[in-house]
Coordinates of C-alpha atoms in Angstrom, one line a residue:
Chain K
X1 CA 170.5 226.5 -1.9
X2 CA 169.7 226.6 -5.6
X3 CA 170.6 230.3 -5.8
X4 CA 174.1 229.4 -4.6
X5 CA 174.4 226.9 -7.3
X6 CA 173.2 229.3 -10.0
X7 CA 175.7 231.8 -8.7
X8 CA 178.5 229.2 -9.1
X9 CA 177.5 228.9 -12.7
X10 CA 177.4 232.7 -13.4
X11 CA 180.7 233.2 -11.5
X12 CA 182.7 230.3 -12.8
X13 CA 181.0 229.4 -16.0
X14 CA 181.9 226.1 -17.8
X15 CA 184.6 225.3 -15.3
X16 CA 181.9 224.9 -12.5
X17 CA 180.0 222.6 -14.8
X18 CA 183.0 220.5 -15.5
X19 CA 183.8 220.0 -11.8
X20 CA 180.1 219.3 -11.0
X21 CA 179.5 216.7 -13.8
X22 CA 182.8 215.0 -12.9
X23 CA 181.8 214.7 -9.2
X24 CA 178.3 213.6 -9.9
X25 CA 179.6 210.7 -12.1
X26 CA 181.4 209.5 -9.0
X27 CA 178.2 209.4 -6.9
X28 CA 179.0 212.7 -5.1
X29 CA 175.7 214.4 -4.2
X30 CA 176.2 217.5 -6.4
X31 CA 172.9 218.9 -7.9
X32 CA 174.5 219.0 -11.4
X33 CA 171.2 219.0 -13.2
X34 CA 170.2 222.4 -11.7
X35 CA 173.5 223.8 -12.8
X36 CA 173.1 222.6 -16.3
X37 CA 169.6 224.0 -16.5
X38 CA 171.0 227.4 -15.3
X39 CA 173.8 227.2 -17.9
X40 CA 171.2 226.5 -20.6
X41 CA 169.3 229.6 -19.5
X42 CA 172.5 231.6 -19.7
X43 CA 173.2 230.3 -23.2
X44 CA 169.7 231.5 -24.2
X45 CA 170.3 234.9 -22.8
X46 CA 173.7 235.3 -24.4
X47 CA 175.6 235.2 -21.2
X48 CA 177.5 232.0 -22.0
X49 CA 178.7 230.3 -25.1
X50 CA 176.8 227.2 -25.9
X51 CA 179.9 225.4 -27.1
X52 CA 181.8 226.1 -23.8
X53 CA 178.8 224.9 -21.8
X54 CA 178.4 221.6 -23.7
X55 CA 182.1 220.8 -23.9
X56 CA 182.7 221.6 -20.3
X57 CA 179.8 219.5 -19.0
X58 CA 180.6 216.7 -21.4
X59 CA 184.3 216.7 -20.6
X60 CA 183.7 216.5 -16.8
X61 CA 181.1 213.7 -17.2
X62 CA 183.2 211.5 -19.5
X63 CA 186.3 212.0 -17.2
X64 CA 184.1 211.0 -14.2
X65 CA 182.8 207.9 -16.0
X66 CA 186.4 206.8 -16.9
X67 CA 187.5 207.3 -13.3
X68 CA 184.6 205.1 -12.1
X69 CA 185.3 202.5 -14.7
X70 CA 189.0 202.5 -13.8
X71 CA 188.2 202.2 -10.1
X72 CA 185.9 199.3 -10.8
X73 CA 188.5 197.6 -12.9
X74 CA 191.3 198.0 -10.3
X75 CA 189.1 197.0 -7.4
X76 CA 187.3 194.3 -9.3
X77 CA 190.6 192.5 -10.1
X78 CA 191.4 192.0 -6.4
X79 CA 187.8 191.0 -5.6
X80 CA 187.3 188.6 -8.5
X81 CA 190.6 186.8 -7.8
X82 CA 189.2 185.9 -4.4
X83 CA 185.7 185.0 -5.7
X84 CA 187.1 182.7 -8.4
X85 CA 188.5 180.4 -5.8
X86 CA 185.0 179.3 -4.9
X87 CA 183.3 177.4 -7.7
X88 CA 179.8 178.6 -6.8
X89 CA 180.8 182.2 -6.7
X90 CA 182.8 181.8 -9.9
X91 CA 179.6 180.8 -11.7
X92 CA 177.8 183.9 -10.4
X93 CA 180.8 186.0 -11.6
X94 CA 180.8 184.4 -15.0
X95 CA 177.0 185.1 -15.3
X96 CA 177.6 188.7 -14.3
X97 CA 180.3 189.1 -16.9
X98 CA 178.1 187.5 -19.6
X99 CA 175.2 189.8 -18.7
X100 CA 177.5 192.8 -18.9
X101 CA 178.7 191.6 -22.3
X102 CA 175.1 191.2 -23.5
X103 CA 173.5 194.2 -22.1
X104 CA 176.3 196.4 -20.9
X105 CA 176.1 199.0 -23.7
X106 CA 172.4 199.7 -23.2
X107 CA 172.8 199.7 -19.4
X108 CA 175.7 202.3 -19.6
X109 CA 173.8 204.4 -22.1
X110 CA 170.5 204.6 -20.3
X111 CA 172.1 205.1 -16.8
X112 CA 173.7 208.3 -18.1
X113 CA 170.4 210.2 -18.4
X114 CA 167.2 208.2 -18.0
X115 CA 168.3 206.4 -14.8
X116 CA 171.1 208.7 -13.9
X117 CA 171.2 208.0 -10.1
X118 CA 172.4 204.5 -11.0
X119 CA 175.2 205.8 -13.3
X120 CA 178.1 205.8 -10.9
X121 CA 177.4 202.2 -9.8
X122 CA 177.1 201.0 -13.4
X123 CA 180.5 202.5 -14.0
X124 CA 182.0 200.5 -11.2
X125 CA 180.2 197.3 -12.2
X126 CA 181.3 197.8 -15.9
X127 CA 184.9 198.1 -14.8
X128 CA 184.7 195.2 -12.4
X129 CA 183.0 192.9 -14.9
X130 CA 185.7 193.9 -17.4
X131 CA 183.4 195.3 -20.0
X132 CA 185.4 196.2 -23.1
X133 CA 186.9 199.8 -22.8
X134 CA 185.8 200.8 -26.3
X135 CA 182.3 199.6 -25.8
X136 CA 182.1 201.3 -22.4
X137 CA 183.5 204.6 -23.7
X138 CA 181.2 204.7 -26.7
X139 CA 178.1 204.1 -24.6
X140 CA 179.3 206.6 -22.0
X141 CA 180.0 209.4 -24.4
X142 CA 176.8 209.0 -26.3
X143 CA 174.8 208.7 -23.1
X144 CA 176.4 211.8 -21.5
X145 CA 175.8 213.7 -24.7
X146 CA 172.1 213.0 -24.4
X147 CA 172.2 214.0 -20.7
X148 CA 173.9 217.3 -21.3
X149 CA 171.9 218.2 -24.4
X150 CA 168.6 217.4 -22.6
X151 CA 169.3 219.5 -19.5
X152 CA 171.0 222.4 -21.3
X153 CA 168.2 222.4 -23.9
X154 CA 165.5 222.5 -21.2
X155 CA 167.3 225.2 -19.4
X156 CA 167.4 227.3 -22.6
X157 CA 163.7 226.7 -23.3
X158 CA 162.4 227.3 -19.8
X159 CA 164.9 229.7 -18.3
X160 CA 162.2 231.7 -16.6
X161 CA 161.0 228.7 -14.6
X162 CA 164.3 227.1 -13.6
X163 CA 163.3 225.8 -10.2
X164 CA 160.0 224.2 -11.4
X165 CA 161.7 222.5 -14.3
X166 CA 164.5 221.3 -12.0
X167 CA 162.1 219.9 -9.4
X168 CA 159.9 218.1 -12.0
X169 CA 163.0 216.7 -13.7
X170 CA 164.7 215.4 -10.6
X171 CA 161.5 213.7 -9.5
X172 CA 161.0 212.2 -12.9
X173 CA 164.5 210.7 -12.9
X174 CA 163.9 209.4 -9.4
X175 CA 160.6 207.8 -10.6
X176 CA 162.3 206.2 -13.6
X177 CA 165.2 204.9 -11.5
X178 CA 162.9 203.4 -8.8
X179 CA 160.8 201.8 -11.5
X180 CA 163.9 200.3 -13.1
X181 CA 165.0 198.9 -9.7
X182 CA 161.5 197.4 -9.1
X183 CA 161.4 195.7 -12.5
X184 CA 164.9 194.2 -12.0
X185 CA 164.0 192.9 -8.5
X186 CA 160.6 191.6 -9.7
X187 CA 162.4 189.7 -12.5
X188 CA 164.8 188.3 -10.0
X189 CA 162.0 187.1 -7.7
X190 CA 160.0 185.6 -10.6
X191 CA 163.0 183.9 -12.1
X192 CA 163.7 182.2 -8.8
X193 CA 160.1 181.1 -8.3
X194 CA 159.6 177.5 -7.0
X195 CA 160.0 175.2 -9.9
X196 CA 157.4 172.6 -8.8
X197 CA 153.9 173.6 -8.1
X198 CA 151.3 170.9 -7.3
X199 CA 148.4 172.7 -8.9
X200 CA 150.3 173.8 -12.0
X201 CA 148.2 173.8 -15.1
X202 CA 149.6 171.4 -17.7
X203 CA 150.8 173.1 -20.9
X204 CA 148.0 173.2 -23.5
Chain G
X1 CA 141.6 182.7 -16.3
X2 CA 142.7 179.6 -14.5
X3 CA 146.2 179.9 -15.8
X4 CA 146.3 183.5 -14.5
X5 CA 145.2 182.5 -11.1
X6 CA 147.8 179.7 -10.9
X7 CA 150.5 182.2 -12.0
X8 CA 149.4 184.5 -9.3
X9 CA 149.8 181.7 -6.8
X10 CA 153.2 180.9 -8.2
X11 CA 154.2 184.6 -7.8
X12 CA 153.0 184.6 -4.2
X13 CA 155.1 181.5 -3.5
X14 CA 158.1 183.2 -5.2
X15 CA 157.6 186.2 -3.0
X16 CA 157.4 184.0 0.2
X17 CA 160.6 182.3 -0.8
X18 CA 162.5 185.6 -1.3
X19 CA 161.1 187.9 1.3
X20 CA 164.0 190.3 1.3
X21 CA 164.1 190.8 -2.5
X22 CA 160.3 191.1 -2.5
X23 CA 160.4 193.7 0.3
X24 CA 163.0 195.7 -1.6
X25 CA 160.8 195.6 -4.7
X26 CA 157.8 196.8 -2.7
X27 CA 159.9 199.7 -1.4
X28 CA 161.0 200.6 -4.9
X29 CA 157.3 200.6 -5.9
X30 CA 156.4 202.9 -3.0
X31 CA 159.2 205.3 -4.2
X32 CA 157.6 205.3 -7.7
X33 CA 154.3 206.3 -6.1
X34 CA 155.9 209.0 -4.0
X35 CA 157.8 210.5 -6.9
X36 CA 154.7 210.4 -9.1
X37 CA 152.6 212.2 -6.4
X38 CA 155.3 214.8 -6.0
X39 CA 155.4 215.6 -9.7
X40 CA 151.6 215.8 -9.8
X41 CA 151.5 218.2 -6.8
X42 CA 154.3 220.4 -8.3
X43 CA 152.6 220.7 -11.7
X44 CA 149.2 221.5 -10.0
X45 CA 150.3 223.8 -7.2
X46 CA 153.6 225.5 -8.2
X47 CA 153.4 229.1 -7.1
X48 CA 154.0 231.1 -10.3
X49 CA 157.3 232.7 -10.3
X50 CA 157.0 236.5 -9.8
X51 CA 156.4 238.2 -13.0
X52 CA 157.4 241.5 -11.5
X53 CA 160.9 242.7 -10.6
X54 CA 160.6 241.2 -7.1
X55 CA 162.1 238.0 -8.3
X56 CA 165.4 239.7 -9.3
X57 CA 168.2 237.9 -7.6
X58 CA 171.9 238.3 -7.0
X59 CA 172.9 235.2 -9.0
X60 CA 171.4 236.5 -12.2
X61 CA 173.8 237.7 -14.9
X62 CA 172.9 241.0 -16.6
X63 CA 172.1 239.3 -19.9
X64 CA 169.8 236.9 -18.2
X65 CA 167.9 239.8 -16.6
X66 CA 167.7 241.6 -19.9
X67 CA 166.4 238.5 -21.6
X68 CA 163.9 237.5 -18.9
X69 CA 162.5 241.0 -18.3
X70 CA 162.7 241.9 -22.0
X71 CA 164.8 245.0 -21.7
X72 CA 167.8 245.8 -23.9
X73 CA 171.1 244.7 -22.4
X74 CA 172.6 248.1 -23.3
X75 CA 169.9 249.9 -21.2
X76 CA 170.7 247.8 -18.1
X77 CA 174.5 248.1 -18.6
X78 CA 174.2 251.9 -19.0
X79 CA 172.1 252.2 -15.8
X80 CA 174.6 250.1 -13.9
X81 CA 177.5 252.1 -15.2
X82 CA 179.3 249.1 -16.9
X83 CA 180.3 248.4 -20.5
X84 CA 177.7 246.1 -22.3
X85 CA 180.5 244.0 -23.6
X86 CA 181.8 243.2 -20.1
X87 CA 178.3 242.4 -18.8
X88 CA 178.6 238.9 -20.1
X89 CA 177.9 236.3 -17.4
X90 CA 178.7 238.7 -14.6
X91 CA 176.1 238.3 -11.9
X92 CA 174.4 241.2 -10.2
X93 CA 176.0 240.2 -6.9
X94 CA 179.5 240.4 -8.4
X95 CA 178.9 243.7 -10.1
X96 CA 177.6 245.1 -6.7
X97 CA 180.7 243.8 -5.0
X98 CA 182.9 245.4 -7.6
X99 CA 181.2 248.7 -7.1
X100 CA 181.4 248.4 -3.3
X101 CA 177.6 248.6 -2.8
X102 CA 175.2 246.0 -1.2
X103 CA 173.6 243.7 -3.8
X104 CA 170.1 244.7 -2.6
X105 CA 170.8 248.3 -3.4
X106 CA 171.9 247.4 -7.0
X107 CA 168.9 245.2 -7.4
X108 CA 166.6 248.0 -6.2
X109 CA 168.2 250.3 -8.7
X110 CA 167.8 247.8 -11.5
X111 CA 164.2 247.1 -10.8
X112 CA 163.4 250.8 -11.1
X113 CA 165.3 250.9 -14.5
X114 CA 163.3 247.9 -15.7
X115 CA 160.0 249.4 -14.6
X116 CA 160.8 252.8 -16.2
X117 CA 161.9 251.2 -19.4
X118 CA 158.6 249.3 -19.8
X119 CA 156.6 252.4 -18.8
X120 CA 158.4 254.5 -21.5
X121 CA 157.8 251.8 -24.1
X122 CA 154.3 251.1 -23.0
X123 CA 154.9 247.4 -22.5
X124 CA 154.0 245.1 -19.7
X125 CA 156.6 243.7 -17.3
X126 CA 156.5 240.0 -17.5
X127 CA 159.5 238.2 -16.0
X128 CA 157.8 234.9 -16.0
X129 CA 156.5 235.1 -19.5
X130 CA 156.1 232.1 -21.7
X131 CA 158.5 231.8 -24.5

């Protein structure tokens, strides 16, 4: 499996990376991180040009983000029009838009690399919640740059141990993403805790 | 102390009130533990990648082989009968296909070249060496 992916990189070069990063930003299950690691190793061995690798991977990723954002925006318009008719739902929607306005940039930035499995969904939500295009694009480009630099750099440094590095990385990203989901759900449960408690301690 | 206990009770009540959200959070925490265990196992028990030429594979470009097994690219290119300049990024499998021979045959030939080069230069073959 991983050897087929490595062969894709050695046979197609930066073009393979561009397609892979594009698809993975749209939630397609493409093991892009493995391919970027291999590309990094090939840069270190002089088989590929570093600039082509970075530009190819970055171009695909940014184009994928823009596509997700555009889809969210188009789909969101139809959805929100229906939601706005109901006052209760409208208030939820307004809260979602406010949250995106407050913390959208950091959510987009971190979901490019630290919580990357969440990235495609954040794109859709950012588009649907009408996060500003410039803010989205700035956070997307900087976040993807960190993602690409991190994986290509690690591939260049540990080219002899590609499969170990790939396995440890993918599990670390999974761990971080699961932890982020747990924290968000925990905060939701805590925020909605029963207001009245008969044995509550009076404030000191 | 008392405040902490009362907070714990409040948390329990919150969990009881939102069982679905709480269950999802528990599932996410289980996933955190699973990923953590897997990382620990990998770092502890990963079988070292073969240092010898047995780990030569068809996907490897010539330059990568030269880099990893510490043999000049020119020596490998000469042994494969290709120009060093055209060796860039071409995988062993592709070169074998171009020459009309099975990839295994080309890999076998290449491993002999690597072993001989290191024997001649009195160096140790270490394809899994630390950088």
